[in-house]
Every structure is written in structure tokens, then in C-alpha cells.
Coordinates of C-alpha atoms in Angstrom, one line a residue:
X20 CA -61.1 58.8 34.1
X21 CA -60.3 57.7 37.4
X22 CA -61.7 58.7 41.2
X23 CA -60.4 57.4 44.0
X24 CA -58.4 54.0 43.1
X25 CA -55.3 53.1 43.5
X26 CA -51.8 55.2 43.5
X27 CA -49.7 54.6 40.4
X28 CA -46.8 56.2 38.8
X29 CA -46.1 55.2 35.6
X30 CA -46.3 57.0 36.9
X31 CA -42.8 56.7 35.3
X32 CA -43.8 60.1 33.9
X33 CA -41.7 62.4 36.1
X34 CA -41.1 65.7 36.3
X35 CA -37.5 65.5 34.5
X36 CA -34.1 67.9 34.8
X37 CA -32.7 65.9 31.6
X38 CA -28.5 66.9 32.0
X39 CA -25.7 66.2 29.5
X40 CA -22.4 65.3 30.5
X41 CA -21.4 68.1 32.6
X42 CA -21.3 68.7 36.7
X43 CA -24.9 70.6 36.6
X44 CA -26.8 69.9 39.7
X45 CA -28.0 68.4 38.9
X46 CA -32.3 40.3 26.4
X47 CA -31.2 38.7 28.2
X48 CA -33.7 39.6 30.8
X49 CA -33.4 36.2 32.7
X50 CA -29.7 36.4 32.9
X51 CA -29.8 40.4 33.8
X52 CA -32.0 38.7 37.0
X53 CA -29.9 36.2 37.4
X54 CA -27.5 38.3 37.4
X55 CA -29.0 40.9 40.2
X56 CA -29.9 37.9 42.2
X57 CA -26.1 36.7 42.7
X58 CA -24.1 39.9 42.9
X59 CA -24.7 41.8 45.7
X60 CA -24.7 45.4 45.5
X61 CA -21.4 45.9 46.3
X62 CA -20.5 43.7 43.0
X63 CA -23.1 45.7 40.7
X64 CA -21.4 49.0 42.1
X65 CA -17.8 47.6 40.8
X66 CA -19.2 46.5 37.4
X67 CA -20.9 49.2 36.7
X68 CA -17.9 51.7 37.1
X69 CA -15.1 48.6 36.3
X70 CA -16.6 48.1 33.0
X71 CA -17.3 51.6 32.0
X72 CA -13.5 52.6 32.4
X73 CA -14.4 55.7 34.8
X74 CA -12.3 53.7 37.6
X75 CA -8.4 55.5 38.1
X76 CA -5.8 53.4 38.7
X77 CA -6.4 54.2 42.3
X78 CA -9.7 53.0 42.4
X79 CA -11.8 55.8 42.8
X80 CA -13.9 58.2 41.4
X81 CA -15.2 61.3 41.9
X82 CA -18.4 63.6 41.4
X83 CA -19.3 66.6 42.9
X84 CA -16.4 66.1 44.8
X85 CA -17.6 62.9 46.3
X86 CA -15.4 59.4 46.0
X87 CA -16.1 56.0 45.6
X88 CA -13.3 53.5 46.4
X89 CA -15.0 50.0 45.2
X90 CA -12.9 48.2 43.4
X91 CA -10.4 45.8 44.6
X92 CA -9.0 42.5 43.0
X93 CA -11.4 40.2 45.4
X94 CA -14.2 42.1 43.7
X95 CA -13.2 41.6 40.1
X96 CA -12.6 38.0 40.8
X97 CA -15.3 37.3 42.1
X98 CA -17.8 38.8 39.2
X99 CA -15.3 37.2 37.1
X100 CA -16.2 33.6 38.4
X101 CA -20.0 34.1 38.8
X102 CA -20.1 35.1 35.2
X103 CA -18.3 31.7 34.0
X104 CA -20.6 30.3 36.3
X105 CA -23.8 31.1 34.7
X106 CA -22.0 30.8 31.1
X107 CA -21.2 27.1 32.0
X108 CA -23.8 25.9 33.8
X109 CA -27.4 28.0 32.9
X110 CA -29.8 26.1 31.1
X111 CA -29.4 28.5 27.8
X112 CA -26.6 30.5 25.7
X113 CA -25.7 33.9 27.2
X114 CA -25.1 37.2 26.1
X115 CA -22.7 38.9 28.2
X116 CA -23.6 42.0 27.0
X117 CA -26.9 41.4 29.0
X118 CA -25.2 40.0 32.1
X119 CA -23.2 43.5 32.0
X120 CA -27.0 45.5 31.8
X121 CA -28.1 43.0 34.4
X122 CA -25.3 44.7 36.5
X123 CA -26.0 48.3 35.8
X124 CA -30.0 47.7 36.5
X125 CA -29.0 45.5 39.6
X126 CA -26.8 48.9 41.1
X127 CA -29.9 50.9 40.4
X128 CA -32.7 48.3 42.1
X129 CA -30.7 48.3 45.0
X130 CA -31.8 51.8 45.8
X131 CA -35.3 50.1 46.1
X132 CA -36.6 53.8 44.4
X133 CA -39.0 53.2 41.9
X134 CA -38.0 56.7 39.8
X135 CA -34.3 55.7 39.9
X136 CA -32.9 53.1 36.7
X137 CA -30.7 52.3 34.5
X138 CA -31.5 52.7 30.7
X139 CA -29.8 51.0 27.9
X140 CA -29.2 53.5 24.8
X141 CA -32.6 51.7 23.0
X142 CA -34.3 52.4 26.6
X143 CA -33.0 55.8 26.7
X144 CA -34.0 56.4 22.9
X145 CA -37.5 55.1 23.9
X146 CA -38.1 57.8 26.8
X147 CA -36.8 60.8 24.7
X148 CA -39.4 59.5 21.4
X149 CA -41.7 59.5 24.4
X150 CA -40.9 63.2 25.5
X151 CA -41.5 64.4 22.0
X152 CA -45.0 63.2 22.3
X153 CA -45.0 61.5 18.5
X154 CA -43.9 57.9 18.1
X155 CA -46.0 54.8 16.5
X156 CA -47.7 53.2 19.3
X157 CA -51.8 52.7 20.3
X158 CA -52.6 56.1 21.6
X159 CA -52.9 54.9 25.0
X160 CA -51.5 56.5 28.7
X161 CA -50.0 53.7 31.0
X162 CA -49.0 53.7 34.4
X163 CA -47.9 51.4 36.8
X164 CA -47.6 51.3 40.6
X165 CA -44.4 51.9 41.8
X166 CA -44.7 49.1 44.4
X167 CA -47.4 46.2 42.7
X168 CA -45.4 47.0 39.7
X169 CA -49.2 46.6 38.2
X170 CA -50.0 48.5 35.1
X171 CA -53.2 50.0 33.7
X172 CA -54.8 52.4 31.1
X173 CA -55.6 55.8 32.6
X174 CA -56.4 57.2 29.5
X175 CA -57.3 56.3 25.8
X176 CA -57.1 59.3 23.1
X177 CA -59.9 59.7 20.8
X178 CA -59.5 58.1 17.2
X179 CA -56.8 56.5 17.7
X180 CA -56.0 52.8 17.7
X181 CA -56.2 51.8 21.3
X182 CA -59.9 53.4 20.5
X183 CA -60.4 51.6 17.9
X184 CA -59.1 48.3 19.1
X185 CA -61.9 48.6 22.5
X186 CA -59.2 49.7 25.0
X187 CA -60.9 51.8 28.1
X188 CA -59.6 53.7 30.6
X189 CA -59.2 51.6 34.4
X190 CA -58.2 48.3 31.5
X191 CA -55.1 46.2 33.4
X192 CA -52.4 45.1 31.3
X193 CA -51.8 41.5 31.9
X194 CA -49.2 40.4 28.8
X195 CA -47.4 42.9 26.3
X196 CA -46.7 39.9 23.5
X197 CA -45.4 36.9 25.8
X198 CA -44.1 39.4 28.2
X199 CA -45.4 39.6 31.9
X200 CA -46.4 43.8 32.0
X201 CA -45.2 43.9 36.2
X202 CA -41.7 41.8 35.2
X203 CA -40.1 45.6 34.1
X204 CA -40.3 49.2 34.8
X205 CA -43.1 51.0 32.3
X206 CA -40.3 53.1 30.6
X207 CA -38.8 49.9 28.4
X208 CA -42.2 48.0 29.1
X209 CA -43.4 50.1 26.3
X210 CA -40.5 50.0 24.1
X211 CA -42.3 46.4 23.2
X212 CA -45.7 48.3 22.6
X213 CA -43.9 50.4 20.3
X214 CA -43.2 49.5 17.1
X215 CA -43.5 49.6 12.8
X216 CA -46.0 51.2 11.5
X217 CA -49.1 48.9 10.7
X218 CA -47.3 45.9 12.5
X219 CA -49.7 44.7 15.6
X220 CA -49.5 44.4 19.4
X221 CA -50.4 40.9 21.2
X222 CA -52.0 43.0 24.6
X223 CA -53.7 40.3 27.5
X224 CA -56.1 43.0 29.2
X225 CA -58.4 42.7 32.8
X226 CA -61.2 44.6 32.5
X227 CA -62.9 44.8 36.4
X228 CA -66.4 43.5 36.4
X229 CA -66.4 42.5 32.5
X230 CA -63.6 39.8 32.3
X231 CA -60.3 38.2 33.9
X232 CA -58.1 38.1 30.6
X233 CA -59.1 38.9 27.0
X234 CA -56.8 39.3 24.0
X235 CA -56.5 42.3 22.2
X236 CA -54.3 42.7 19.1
X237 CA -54.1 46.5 18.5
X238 CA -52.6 47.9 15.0
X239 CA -49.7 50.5 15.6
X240 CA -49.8 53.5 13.8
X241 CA -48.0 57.1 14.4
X242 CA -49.6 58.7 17.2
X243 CA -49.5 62.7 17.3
X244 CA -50.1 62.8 21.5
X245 CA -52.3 66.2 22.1
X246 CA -51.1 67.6 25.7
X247 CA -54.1 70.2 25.7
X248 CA -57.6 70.1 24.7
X249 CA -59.7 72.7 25.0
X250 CA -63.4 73.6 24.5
X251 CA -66.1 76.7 25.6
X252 CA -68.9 75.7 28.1
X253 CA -71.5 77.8 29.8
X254 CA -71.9 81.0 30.6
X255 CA -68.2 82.5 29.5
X256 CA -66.5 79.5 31.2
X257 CA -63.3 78.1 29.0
X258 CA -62.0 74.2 29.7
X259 CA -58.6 73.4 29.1
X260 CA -57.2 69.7 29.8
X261 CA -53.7 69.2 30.1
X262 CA -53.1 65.5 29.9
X263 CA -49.3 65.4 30.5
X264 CA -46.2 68.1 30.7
X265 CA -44.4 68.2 27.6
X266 CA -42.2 70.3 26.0
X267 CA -44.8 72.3 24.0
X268 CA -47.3 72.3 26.4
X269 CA -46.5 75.9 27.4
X270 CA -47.0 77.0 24.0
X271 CA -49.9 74.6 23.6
X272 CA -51.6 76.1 26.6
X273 CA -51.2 79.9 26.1
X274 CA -52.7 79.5 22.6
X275 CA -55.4 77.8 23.9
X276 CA -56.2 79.9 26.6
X277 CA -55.9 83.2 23.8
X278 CA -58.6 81.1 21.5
X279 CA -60.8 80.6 24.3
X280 CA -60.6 84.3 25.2
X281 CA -61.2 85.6 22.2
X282 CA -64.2 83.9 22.3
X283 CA -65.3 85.4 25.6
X284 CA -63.8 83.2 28.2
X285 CA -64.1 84.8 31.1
X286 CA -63.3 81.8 33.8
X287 CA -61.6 78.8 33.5
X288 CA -61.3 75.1 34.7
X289 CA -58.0 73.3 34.1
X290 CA -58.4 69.4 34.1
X291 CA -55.1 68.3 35.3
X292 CA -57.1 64.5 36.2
X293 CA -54.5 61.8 35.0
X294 CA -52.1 63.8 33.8
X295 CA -49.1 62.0 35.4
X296 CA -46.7 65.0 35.3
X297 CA -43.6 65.4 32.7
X298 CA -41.4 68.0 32.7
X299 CA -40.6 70.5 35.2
X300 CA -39.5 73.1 32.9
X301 CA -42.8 72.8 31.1
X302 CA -45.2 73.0 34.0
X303 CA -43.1 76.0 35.3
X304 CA -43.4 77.7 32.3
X305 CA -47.2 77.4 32.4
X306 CA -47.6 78.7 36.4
X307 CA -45.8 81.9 35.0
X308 CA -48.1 82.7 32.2
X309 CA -50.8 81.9 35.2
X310 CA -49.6 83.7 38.3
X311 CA -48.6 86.9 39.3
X312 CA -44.9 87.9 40.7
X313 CA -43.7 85.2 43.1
X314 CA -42.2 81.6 44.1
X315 CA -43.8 79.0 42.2
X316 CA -41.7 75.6 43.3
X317 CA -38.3 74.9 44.7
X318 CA -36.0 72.0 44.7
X319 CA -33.3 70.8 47.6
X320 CA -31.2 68.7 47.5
X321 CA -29.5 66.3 50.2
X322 CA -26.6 69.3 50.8
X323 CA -29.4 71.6 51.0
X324 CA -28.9 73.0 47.7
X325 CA -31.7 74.9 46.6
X326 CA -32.9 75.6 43.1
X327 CA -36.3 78.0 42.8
X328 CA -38.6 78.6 39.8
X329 CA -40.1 81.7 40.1
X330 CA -43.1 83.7 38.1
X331 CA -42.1 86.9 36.5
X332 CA -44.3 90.1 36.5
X333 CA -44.6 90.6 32.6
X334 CA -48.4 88.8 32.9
X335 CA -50.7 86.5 34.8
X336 CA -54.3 85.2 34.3
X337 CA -56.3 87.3 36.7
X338 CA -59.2 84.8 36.3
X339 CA -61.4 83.0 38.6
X340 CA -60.3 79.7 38.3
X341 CA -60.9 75.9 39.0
X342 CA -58.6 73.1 38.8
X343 CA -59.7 68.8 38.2
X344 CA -57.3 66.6 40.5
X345 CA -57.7 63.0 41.0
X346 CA -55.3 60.2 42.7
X347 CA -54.0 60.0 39.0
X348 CA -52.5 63.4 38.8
X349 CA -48.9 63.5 40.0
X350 CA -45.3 65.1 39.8
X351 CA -45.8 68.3 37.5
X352 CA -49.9 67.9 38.3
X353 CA -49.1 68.6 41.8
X354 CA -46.4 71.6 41.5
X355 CA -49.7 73.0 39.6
X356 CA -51.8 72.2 42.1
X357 CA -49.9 73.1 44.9
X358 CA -49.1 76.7 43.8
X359 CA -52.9 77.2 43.0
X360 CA -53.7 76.2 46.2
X361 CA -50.8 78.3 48.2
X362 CA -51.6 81.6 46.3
X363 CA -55.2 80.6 46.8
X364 CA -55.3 81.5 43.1
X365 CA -58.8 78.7 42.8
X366 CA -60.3 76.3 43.8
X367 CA -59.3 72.7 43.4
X368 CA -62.0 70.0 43.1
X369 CA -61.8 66.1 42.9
X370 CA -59.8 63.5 44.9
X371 CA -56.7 63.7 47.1
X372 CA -53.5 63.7 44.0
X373 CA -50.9 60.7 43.6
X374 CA -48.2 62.4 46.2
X375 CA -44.8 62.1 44.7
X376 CA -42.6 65.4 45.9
X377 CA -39.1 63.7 44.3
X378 CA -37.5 64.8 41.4
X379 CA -35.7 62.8 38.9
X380 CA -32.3 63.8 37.0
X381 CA -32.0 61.8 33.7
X382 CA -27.9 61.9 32.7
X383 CA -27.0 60.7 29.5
X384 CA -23.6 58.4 30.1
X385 CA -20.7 58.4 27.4
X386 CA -21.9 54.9 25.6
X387 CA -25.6 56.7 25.4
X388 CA -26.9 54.9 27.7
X389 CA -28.3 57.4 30.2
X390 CA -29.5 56.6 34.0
X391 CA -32.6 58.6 35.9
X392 CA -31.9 59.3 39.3
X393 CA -33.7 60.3 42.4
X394 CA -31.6 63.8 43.2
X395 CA -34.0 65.8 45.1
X396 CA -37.3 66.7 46.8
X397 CA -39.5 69.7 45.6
X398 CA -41.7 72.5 47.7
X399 CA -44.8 73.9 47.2
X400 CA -44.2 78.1 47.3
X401 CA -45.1 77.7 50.9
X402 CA -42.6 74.9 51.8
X403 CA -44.7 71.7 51.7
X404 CA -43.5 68.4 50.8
X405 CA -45.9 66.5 49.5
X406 CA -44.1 63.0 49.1
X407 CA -46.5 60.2 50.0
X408 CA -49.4 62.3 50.6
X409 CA -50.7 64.3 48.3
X410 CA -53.0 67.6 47.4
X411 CA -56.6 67.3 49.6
X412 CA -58.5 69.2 47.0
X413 CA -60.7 72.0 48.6
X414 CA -63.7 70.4 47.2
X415 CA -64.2 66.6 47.7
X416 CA -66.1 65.2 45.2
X417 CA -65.2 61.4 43.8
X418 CA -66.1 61.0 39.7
X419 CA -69.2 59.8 38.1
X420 CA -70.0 60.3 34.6
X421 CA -73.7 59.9 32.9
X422 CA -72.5 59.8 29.6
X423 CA -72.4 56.9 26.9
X424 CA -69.2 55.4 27.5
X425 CA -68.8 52.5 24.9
X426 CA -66.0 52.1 22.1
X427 CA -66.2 55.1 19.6
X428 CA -68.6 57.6 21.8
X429 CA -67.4 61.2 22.0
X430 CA -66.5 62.1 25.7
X431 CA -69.7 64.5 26.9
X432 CA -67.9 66.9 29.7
X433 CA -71.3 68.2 30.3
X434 CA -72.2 65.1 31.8
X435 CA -69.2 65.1 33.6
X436 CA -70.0 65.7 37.6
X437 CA -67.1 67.4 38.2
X438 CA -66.9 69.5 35.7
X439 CA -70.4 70.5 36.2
X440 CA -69.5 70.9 40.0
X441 CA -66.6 73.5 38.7
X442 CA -69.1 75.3 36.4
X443 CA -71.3 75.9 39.7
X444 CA -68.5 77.2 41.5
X445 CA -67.3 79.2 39.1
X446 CA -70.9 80.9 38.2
X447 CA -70.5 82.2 41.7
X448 CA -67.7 84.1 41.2
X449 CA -67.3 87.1 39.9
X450 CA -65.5 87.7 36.4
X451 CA -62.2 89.8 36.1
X452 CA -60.3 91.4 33.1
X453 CA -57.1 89.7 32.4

């Protein structure tokens, strides 16, 4: 767990609108920064676009009805003689394939948005293994600051190998085999954590307090990523922990919420505390099974196109209710948040949430490679944007936990203070029928 550190977003884990090739609204890793070092943006825009063919003989295309004229001879030239450049005179061989990424990322780093890139179609194959939630990997949640580019464990799952190997949550990733974790965006940072089953992971780790570097080589295995947990407490009250938005989470969490009252939950905490968001489909389809009749996000664009996700009539959760938050919980945790809060369906308890009101549009391209774009902001139902400042929860209470935390140890929620804060809050309440 985390209370009160520092922002982070792989918080690469966005909420997602993933769009084929229609008009919906929507290594060479030394040379690819070589690369985005000498050709200026203008030069990245040309290649990208020159070398995928979309270019008419004009110069131009169009989407949405915009136009980009970029293209001229100068241009080509001039990419032309920078890349015999570095082919005759870098230190080592080339693979133009990789100066031709390097251009593609290079277009997309300009934007200086951390949530917009570029993905190759291994990078692309990597992010939708991750959205299935089941790859081979440690069993680990990542995230890295948009800005530091600094990574670090914000959670580690029970029994599996990150466990196993002595990983803890608030650990900093130094090295992922000989590569430096803040040299690349998390999404293809963990392509290289990935890998065979039973084949091993070189990880440099900083633990605050404990040591500077340590090495840790964690066995791979296949990781089946649980997106809700649940459990009965005291006194009728149900938990149910939602650790990330994937695509069976709404299924996940309606079948958890029937178990728990069929065995007499009568109130209910939600622990959305570092669950870095996902997708927007899924959280949406979670608010409706929650709330009652009404607005539960919307999306604008720059043209001031807007898109709503609305809660239906056919049922709600007419329970008394409290929800976990900490700086950790972001995107899809905060459209969750935001619409408890605004229907002043609970009460929220914790610290002040990551604060990222963007939305990303991943758009598969025709060589399957795919990019993920920064298209629009989103709204809490009564119109906040809460981009770069997050959720104040209602109750302000920073985490401390009494329980045995070493390697192996079963997490104790009763000795969990906020939890136990919820519990008190929730015994004052009186129970309804759902």
C-alpha cells in the first residue's frame, strides 16, 4: 500500500477507448534516440506519414476532415542525409528499421504527453496480453511517474513469484536486465520483464530505509491477475478490492458483491487504493450495477464533442457505502470516485487520488503497430475536471498498517487503519435492502 507519496502513472494504466481502423471518435534504442535527438519534429512528422505510404501525391492527408501538408522534397532529403549520416559514421551497425521507430516515437515525444506513444506491433501485443490480465511475468503492479520517469512496485499479488522472490510494495526499480527502468515508457519497459515460462528476470531494486541497490532474480511463471478480491468483515460489512479495470472486472465485481450478499452483507467498502485505472468501459459498467438512473462520466473533446456514459434504471446498490482512495488510485479509480462523491452515494476515505482527467485513444495502424493518443478530457457527473489535482477524500486519514508485513505473511485488513476507519463509519449508518 501506499499513503501519501509520490504521483505516478504507470500509471501507463489508462482508462482506454481501444479503436480499429475506422473514423470513430475517437533495438536499436540508441539509434531510435539518436534519431529523435537530430530530426526535429517537423522531420519525425514527415517520416512517420512518408514511410507509412498514407501521403497523396499532393502531400497531404486527412482525418476527421483535418489536413496535414508536411512533406516536401527539402524534408525527404534531409532525413535521407542524416540517416547515411549515422549509418556511416555511429560507432556501431544500424538497423534502419529502428531508426524508422526512432522516428515514429520521436513524432509522439514531441507532444511532451506522457499517455501519448508510439508502439511497435511487439509493444502493441504486449499492452493487449496486459489487458487480458494473464501473461507470464512476476505478479507484480508497476508504475512510473509520468515526469521522473521513475518506477516502483505498488503492489505485489499473493503467491506469486514477485512474493516469493522478496519483492514489496514502495520497492524502486533500478535495472530490468542491463536496462536503465526510467530510459522507456512502462508499457515496453515490461515487455523485458515478460518472458518464457520458468526463464528468470535480472531486477536491481531500492528498497527506502533497507538498501540502495540489491539484486533480485525472479522466476517467471503465468500469472492469472485477480482484479477483485473480496472477503466478509464485522458486523454485515462486505470488502471488495478492485485492483485494476479490466475487461471482466464487471462481471468479476457483481459476482462478488451477490456472494457477499448472500452471506448477509449489508454495507460495503470498495478498496480502489492503487488500482491505477484500466478501461473506461469496464469501470462504467461497474458505476451502473452501483448507481441509480443518471450521468455517471462524460468525455469532450477539443471540438467540444461530447460522449456521456450514463447508469440505467434496471438496478443499483442501495447500500451504505465506503470507498479506499490513495495518491495511487487514478484514471478509472477516480471516475469511481468522483461519481460516488457527486451523487453523495458514500463516503470516501484515504488520501487526495493521483489526478489524471485525460483520456487515451489506442488506434491500431495498418502494419499493427498501433499508437495511444491523448484525445480528450473526462467530467465528473457534476462537470469537474480533475486533471492535476485529484479526489480530496471526505475523510483524511494517511495509511498505517500493524500487521506482520514480511515475505510470505497473509495481508491482515483487520489491522488495516483504514479499513477499520470505514468499518466505524459504516457501523453508524443505517442498513438498507438492495
Amino acid at each position: 500500500m501506499e499513503q501519501g507519496k509520490e504521483d505516478r502513472e504507470e500509471l501507463q494504466k489508462t482508462e482506454v477507448v481501444v479503436m480499429k481502423s475506422d473514423h470513430r471518435f475517437s533495438k536499436g534504442f540508441l539509434a531510435g534516440v539518436l534519431c529523435m535527438a537530430c530530426v526535429m519534429l517537423l522531420l519525425a512528422a514527415a517520416a512517420i506519414f512518408w514511410l507509412h505510404g498514407w501521403i497523396s501525391p499532393g502531400g497531404s492527408i486527412s482525418y476527421e476532415g483535418v489536413s496535414a501538408n508536411i512533406v516536401d522534397g527539402s524534408v525527404r532529403a534531409k532525413i535521407n542525409d542524416l540517416t547515411a549520416l549515422i549509418k556511416a559514421y555511429y560507432y556501431e551497425d544500424v538497423d534502419e528499421e529502428d531508426l524508422t521507430e526512432g522516428l515514429y516515437k520521436g513524432l509522439f515525444a514531441s507532444l511532451e504527453d506522457p499517455y501519448s506513444a508510439y508502439y511497435t506491433e511487439e509493444e502493441y501485443e504486449e499492452m493487449m496480453i496486459s489487458a487480458s490480465a494473464q501473461y507470464n511475468g512476476i505478479g507484480a503492479v508497476l508504475q512510473q511517474d509520468p515526469e521522473t520517469m521513475r518506477v516502483k512496485i505498488v503492489k505485489v499479488y499473493e503467491g506469486t513469484p514477485a512474493e516469493k522472490a522478496g519483492l514489496k510494495s514502495e520497492d524502486t526499480v533500478i535495472m530490468v536486465e542491463d536496462i536503465d527502468a526510467r530510459s522507456m515508457e512502462l508499457s515496453e519497459l515490461v515487455t523485458h520483464i515478460r518472458g518464457k515460462e520458468n526463464s528468470k528476470v535480472r531486477l536491481v531494486i531500492s528498497r527506502e530505509g533497507a538498501f540502495s541497490e540489491r539484486v533480485f532474480r525472479v522466476k517467471r511463471a503465468q500469472v492469472d491477475v485477480p482484479t477483485v478480491e473480496q472477503m466478509m468483515l464485522e458486523d454485515t460489512i462486505g470488502l471488495i478490492v478492485i485492483n485494476e479495470f479490466g475487461k471482466a472486472t464487471g462481471a468479476d465485481f457483481k459476482a462478488a458483491v451477490e456472494s457477499l450478499q448472500a452471506e448477509g452483507m449489508e454495507k460495503m467498502i470498495v478498496d480502489l487504493r492503487d488500482n491505477p485505472g484500466g478501461m473506461l468501459e469496464s469501470v462504467t459498467e461497474v458505476m451502473d450495477y452501483i448507481l441509480p438512473e443518471g450521468l455517471i462520466v462524460y468525455i469532450e473533446d477539443k471540438y467540444g464533442n461530447r460522449q456521456e456514459e450514463k447508469s440505467d434504471a434496471e438496478h443499483y446498490l442501495d447500500l451504505p457505502m465506503a470507498v479506499l482512495i490513495n495518491g495511487n488510485s487514478a484514471s478509472c479509480s477516480e471516475i469511481f470516485a468522483g461519481a460516488i462523491r457527486d451523487y453523495d452515494y458514500g463516503i470516501l476515505i484515504g488520501t487526495t487520488t493521483f489526478g489524471k482527467g485525460v483520456v487515451q485513444t489506442v488506434r491500431p495502424l495498418a502494419d499493427n503497430s498501433a499508437i495511444k493518443l491523448t484525445t480528450a478530457k473526462y467530467f465528473t457527473p457534476k462537470g469537474e475536471n480533475i486533471h492535476g489535482t485529484g479526489i480530496a477524500p471526505d475523510i483524511e486519514l494517511k495509511y498505517k498498517y500493524s500487521g506482520t508485513i514480511e515475505a510470505g505473511a497473509s495481508y491482515d485488513y483487520t489491522k488495516d487503519n483504514q479499513v477499520k476507519r470505514a468499518v466505524k463509519e459504516l457501523k453508524k449508518m443505517d442498513a438498507k435492502g438492495p
